[in-house]
Amino acid sequence: RQHTQFAYRAQKEMGVWDAPPTSAALALDKPASEVRALKYSPNGKYLAWATAAEVRVMDAQTQAVVATIARAGVLDVRFSPKGTYVVTWERFSKPADGEASPNLSIWDAKTGALCGAFVHKSFGEDAIQWTDDEKYCAKLVAGEVRFYAPEALDQPALVLRVDGMSSFSVSPGRSPSVAVFVPERGSKPALLRMYTVGSFTRPTANKTFFKAENVEFYWHRLGTNLLVLTQTDVDNSGRSYYGESSLYFMAAAGNFDCRVVLDREGPIHDVAWNPDEKEFAVVYGYMPAKAALFNHRAEPVLDLGTAPRNLVRFNPHGRVLALAGLGNLAGAIDLWDRKSKSKICTIDAHGASLCAWAPDGRYLMAATLSPRLRVDNGIRIWHYTGAM
């Protein structure tokens, strides 16, 4: 059976635990100072953390430190898809009489050697994006997507230019695509284009739409289909404080696209692909929100009910679906069996601000985190049958 673990960081400590069915803290050479960032590699092989003075990369199974990066001031840490590289970010600063120093760096995870560095003002999940095979990493610079080979980060290997582009997303999968978004300007609609990475002569898919100032990208894990959540900052009808939102479905091959028709007015709270099937779930509408499952043609196939919910998560095998009401909602989590199309149980995760499945798909974690809430902070774990 697959061995799993989880890590946490608090104001004055960090820790690593064996995950259920065994639950025990692992012996660890903990840093003496505050841990500012903590991240597993996507394959679970490594765990990296950053303090004010350095970054350490640990073998998650043996707890042995494999690399120490003597870089001060790191505030965030990420891994490449296979865990070969570590990406670190420090706060951007520009001296009054000179150029800004590089603050986004890429390192070899095994040796801690610096591969290259860039200047990047802000950092998030989309700051540096990788193809799954790690052949390229990509970043947005002055309206163009620059693709770099990690062994030669001084010059881009590929460049994609689209006028007015504000964001992009590289797909997972063996034949990666890249989607680029151009927000609407005046009477011109917003534009989304998809290209095959390395073939930028003509797009594989195009879509235009109005009421789209920014977007969120949701790729199927194979990279074959994309859901695009469009949003505006202001709802011109005055019915919502959060602006207007719409959902669009696009096939990477360019042979199908449509707007996902939702039968309830109000914001779209969350979207998630089933990792094992070509279907997706959406939580939408004014509270109490509705949740529904849609097939690969964006047709509704299962009504998951109406309740105060704002988050949806499939377990890694796609068999169990969690519908949660977190944040300012009560914290109830409904677990659904996708195969039998029935609700398994409802979990009380009052005060939770995070909900995540274990890699084995059997256990669900809910956590109350600071600064969202500064009291009753903690972690709770349930079996998918509802037993804590």
mmCIF file of C-alpha atoms in Angstrom, residues 29-183:
data_model
loop_
_atom_site.group_PDB
_atom_site.id
_atom_site.type_symbol
_atom_site.label_atom_id
_atom_site.label_comp_id
_atom_site.label_asym_id
_atom_site.label_seq_id
_atom_site.Cartn_x
_atom_site.Cartn_y
_atom_site.Cartn_z
ATOM 1 C CA ASP A 29 16.355 17.996 12.103
ATOM 2 C CA LYS A 30 14.082 21.027 12.409
ATOM 3 C CA PRO A 31 15.313 24.538 11.655
ATOM 4 C CA ALA A 32 15.737 26.817 14.634
ATOM 5 C CA SER A 33 14.163 29.820 12.903
ATOM 6 C CA GLU A 34 10.743 30.459 11.338
ATOM 7 C CA VAL A 35 9.878 28.440 8.231
ATOM 8 C CA ARG A 36 8.564 30.828 5.596
ATOM 9 C CA ALA A 37 7.612 28.293 2.902
ATOM 10 C CA LEU A 38 7.084 24.531 2.771
ATOM 11 C CA LYS A 39 6.456 22.423 -0.328
ATOM 12 C CA TYR A 40 6.482 18.803 -1.507
ATOM 13 C CA SER A 41 7.584 17.935 -5.030
ATOM 14 C CA PRO A 42 4.636 16.761 -7.176
ATOM 15 C CA ASN A 43 5.888 13.147 -7.069
ATOM 16 C CA GLY A 44 6.293 13.259 -3.272
ATOM 17 C CA LYS A 45 10.014 12.464 -3.413
ATOM 18 C CA TYR A 46 11.279 15.710 -1.889
ATOM 19 C CA LEU A 47 10.184 18.233 0.720
ATOM 20 C CA ALA A 48 11.680 21.728 0.620
ATOM 21 C CA TRP A 49 11.483 24.520 3.168
ATOM 22 C CA ALA A 50 12.796 28.063 3.343
ATOM 23 C CA THR A 51 14.005 30.047 6.351
ATOM 24 C CA ALA A 52 15.346 33.590 6.422
ATOM 25 C CA ALA A 53 18.884 32.270 5.794
ATOM 26 C CA GLU A 54 18.578 29.245 3.487
ATOM 27 C CA VAL A 55 16.528 26.637 1.644
ATOM 28 C CA ARG A 56 16.797 22.923 2.384
ATOM 29 C CA VAL A 57 15.666 20.012 0.218
ATOM 30 C CA MET A 58 14.936 16.767 2.084
ATOM 31 C CA ASP A 59 14.299 13.226 0.897
ATOM 32 C CA ALA A 60 10.721 12.746 2.121
ATOM 33 C CA GLN A 61 11.096 9.024 2.840
ATOM 34 C CA THR A 62 14.481 8.992 4.602
ATOM 35 C CA GLN A 63 14.310 12.534 6.070
ATOM 36 C CA ALA A 64 17.899 13.083 4.905
ATOM 37 C CA VAL A 65 18.791 16.556 3.616
ATOM 38 C CA VAL A 66 19.970 16.192 0.023
ATOM 39 C CA ALA A 67 20.728 19.851 -0.752
ATOM 40 C CA THR A 68 21.163 23.127 1.104
ATOM 41 C CA ILE A 69 20.761 26.358 -0.870
ATOM 42 C CA ALA A 70 22.463 29.299 0.824
ATOM 43 C CA ARG A 71 19.954 31.904 -0.352
ATOM 44 C CA ALA A 72 18.671 34.452 2.151
ATOM 45 C CA GLY A 73 15.258 36.096 2.056
ATOM 46 C CA VAL A 74 13.352 33.360 0.187
ATOM 47 C CA LEU A 75 9.585 33.671 0.700
ATOM 48 C CA ASP A 76 8.248 30.933 -1.578
ATOM 49 C CA VAL A 77 9.385 27.578 -2.952
ATOM 50 C CA ARG A 78 8.111 25.442 -5.846
ATOM 51 C CA PHE A 79 9.241 22.260 -7.638
ATOM 52 C CA SER A 80 9.273 21.285 -11.293
ATOM 53 C CA PRO A 81 6.871 18.421 -12.236
ATOM 54 C CA LYS A 82 9.415 15.613 -11.733
ATOM 55 C CA GLY A 83 11.124 17.274 -8.779
ATOM 56 C CA THR A 84 14.363 17.827 -10.701
ATOM 57 C CA TYR A 85 14.419 21.580 -10.063
ATOM 58 C CA VAL A 86 13.542 23.901 -7.182
ATOM 59 C CA VAL A 87 12.184 27.397 -7.863
ATOM 60 C CA THR A 88 12.647 30.081 -5.184
ATOM 61 C CA TRP A 89 11.320 33.634 -4.987
ATOM 62 C CA GLU A 90 12.359 36.639 -2.906
ATOM 63 C CA ARG A 91 10.579 39.948 -2.579
ATOM 64 C CA PHE A 92 11.131 42.229 -5.556
ATOM 65 C CA SER A 93 13.107 45.390 -4.878
ATOM 66 C CA LYS A 94 14.592 47.963 -7.194
ATOM 67 C CA PRO A 95 17.252 50.406 -6.042
ATOM 68 C CA ALA A 96 16.700 54.030 -6.969
ATOM 69 C CA ASP A 97 19.902 54.218 -8.984
ATOM 70 C CA GLY A 98 20.138 50.837 -10.658
ATOM 71 C CA GLU A 99 18.509 47.713 -12.077
ATOM 72 C CA ALA A 100 16.601 45.213 -10.005
ATOM 73 C CA SER A 101 18.477 42.105 -8.954
ATOM 74 C CA PRO A 102 17.140 38.671 -10.021
ATOM 75 C CA ASN A 103 14.731 37.402 -7.370
ATOM 76 C CA LEU A 104 13.294 34.260 -9.011
ATOM 77 C CA SER A 105 15.869 31.452 -9.165
ATOM 78 C CA ILE A 106 15.921 27.881 -10.475
ATOM 79 C CA TRP A 107 18.164 25.339 -8.725
ATOM 80 C CA ASP A 108 19.127 21.707 -9.166
ATOM 81 C CA ALA A 109 17.205 19.863 -6.425
ATOM 82 C CA LYS A 110 19.907 17.208 -5.877
ATOM 83 C CA THR A 111 22.973 19.441 -5.784
ATOM 84 C CA GLY A 112 21.614 22.879 -4.902
ATOM 85 C CA ALA A 113 23.482 24.348 -7.878
ATOM 86 C CA LEU A 114 22.030 27.502 -9.432
ATOM 87 C CA CYS A 115 20.712 26.928 -12.982
ATOM 88 C CA GLY A 116 19.533 30.478 -13.670
ATOM 89 C CA ALA A 117 17.650 33.494 -12.308
ATOM 90 C CA PHE A 118 15.132 36.121 -13.443
ATOM 91 C CA VAL A 119 13.533 39.330 -12.220
ATOM 92 C CA HIS A 120 9.878 38.726 -11.324
ATOM 93 C CA LYS A 121 7.738 41.193 -9.355
ATOM 94 C CA SER A 122 5.100 38.835 -7.960
ATOM 95 C CA PHE A 123 4.935 35.074 -7.450
ATOM 96 C CA GLY A 124 2.167 32.526 -7.718
ATOM 97 C CA GLU A 125 1.365 29.133 -9.155
ATOM 98 C CA ASP A 126 1.583 30.549 -12.686
ATOM 99 C CA ALA A 127 4.805 32.575 -12.363
ATOM 100 C CA ILE A 128 6.979 29.782 -13.795
ATOM 101 C CA GLN A 129 5.143 27.025 -15.674
ATOM 102 C CA TRP A 130 6.649 23.728 -16.795
ATOM 103 C CA THR A 131 5.879 21.109 -19.385
ATOM 104 C CA ASP A 132 5.396 17.738 -17.671
ATOM 105 C CA ASP A 133 8.577 16.337 -19.231
ATOM 106 C CA GLU A 134 10.535 19.368 -17.894
ATOM 107 C CA LYS A 135 11.815 20.105 -21.398
ATOM 108 C CA TYR A 136 10.701 23.718 -21.007
ATOM 109 C CA CYS A 137 9.796 26.196 -18.319
ATOM 110 C CA ALA A 138 7.877 29.304 -19.358
ATOM 111 C CA LYS A 139 7.231 32.800 -18.045
ATOM 112 C CA LEU A 140 5.378 35.888 -19.236
ATOM 113 C CA VAL A 141 7.654 38.815 -20.132
ATOM 114 C CA ALA A 142 6.437 42.048 -21.746
ATOM 115 C CA GLY A 143 3.472 40.517 -23.543
ATOM 116 C CA GLU A 144 5.178 37.341 -24.747
ATOM 117 C CA VAL A 145 5.577 33.821 -23.377
ATOM 118 C CA ARG A 146 9.235 32.815 -23.261
ATOM 119 C CA PHE A 147 10.053 29.109 -23.086
ATOM 120 C CA TYR A 148 13.437 28.197 -21.611
ATOM 121 C CA ALA A 149 15.307 24.901 -21.574
ATOM 122 C CA PRO A 150 16.313 24.451 -17.907
ATOM 123 C CA GLU A 151 19.905 23.646 -18.868
ATOM 124 C CA ALA A 152 20.166 26.950 -20.810
ATOM 125 C CA LEU A 153 18.216 29.631 -18.944
ATOM 126 C CA ASP A 154 20.188 32.588 -20.293
ATOM 127 C CA GLN A 155 18.236 32.682 -23.589
ATOM 128 C CA PRO A 156 14.676 31.544 -24.463
ATOM 129 C CA ALA A 157 14.446 28.506 -26.723
ATOM 130 C CA LEU A 158 10.960 29.463 -27.958
ATOM 131 C CA VAL A 159 8.936 32.688 -27.912
ATOM 132 C CA LEU A 160 5.178 33.110 -28.394
ATOM 133 C CA ARG A 161 3.981 36.663 -29.095
ATOM 134 C CA VAL A 162 0.306 37.651 -28.964
ATOM 135 C CA ASP A 163 -0.598 41.343 -28.811
ATOM 136 C CA GLY A 164 -2.328 42.384 -25.585
ATOM 137 C CA MET A 165 -1.795 39.042 -23.816
ATOM 138 C CA SER A 166 -2.179 39.284 -20.030
ATOM 139 C CA SER A 167 -1.942 35.639 -18.899
ATOM 140 C CA PHE A 168 -1.145 32.152 -20.157
ATOM 141 C CA SER A 169 -1.275 28.519 -19.083
ATOM 142 C CA VAL A 170 0.802 25.501 -20.124
ATOM 143 C CA SER A 171 -1.107 22.222 -20.181
ATOM 144 C CA PRO A 172 -0.086 18.952 -18.558
ATOM 145 C CA GLY A 173 0.252 15.840 -20.719
ATOM 146 C CA ARG A 174 2.646 14.303 -23.217
ATOM 147 C CA SER A 175 1.899 16.784 -26.019
ATOM 148 C CA PRO A 176 1.639 20.097 -24.153
ATOM 149 C CA SER A 177 -0.401 23.027 -25.357
ATOM 150 C CA VAL A 178 -0.272 26.636 -24.234
ATOM 151 C CA ALA A 179 -3.375 28.814 -23.830
ATOM 152 C CA VAL A 180 -3.061 32.610 -23.920
ATOM 153 C CA PHE A 181 -5.640 35.196 -22.875
ATOM 154 C CA VAL A 182 -6.184 38.726 -24.180
ATOM 155 C CA PRO A 183 -8.742 40.697 -22.097
#
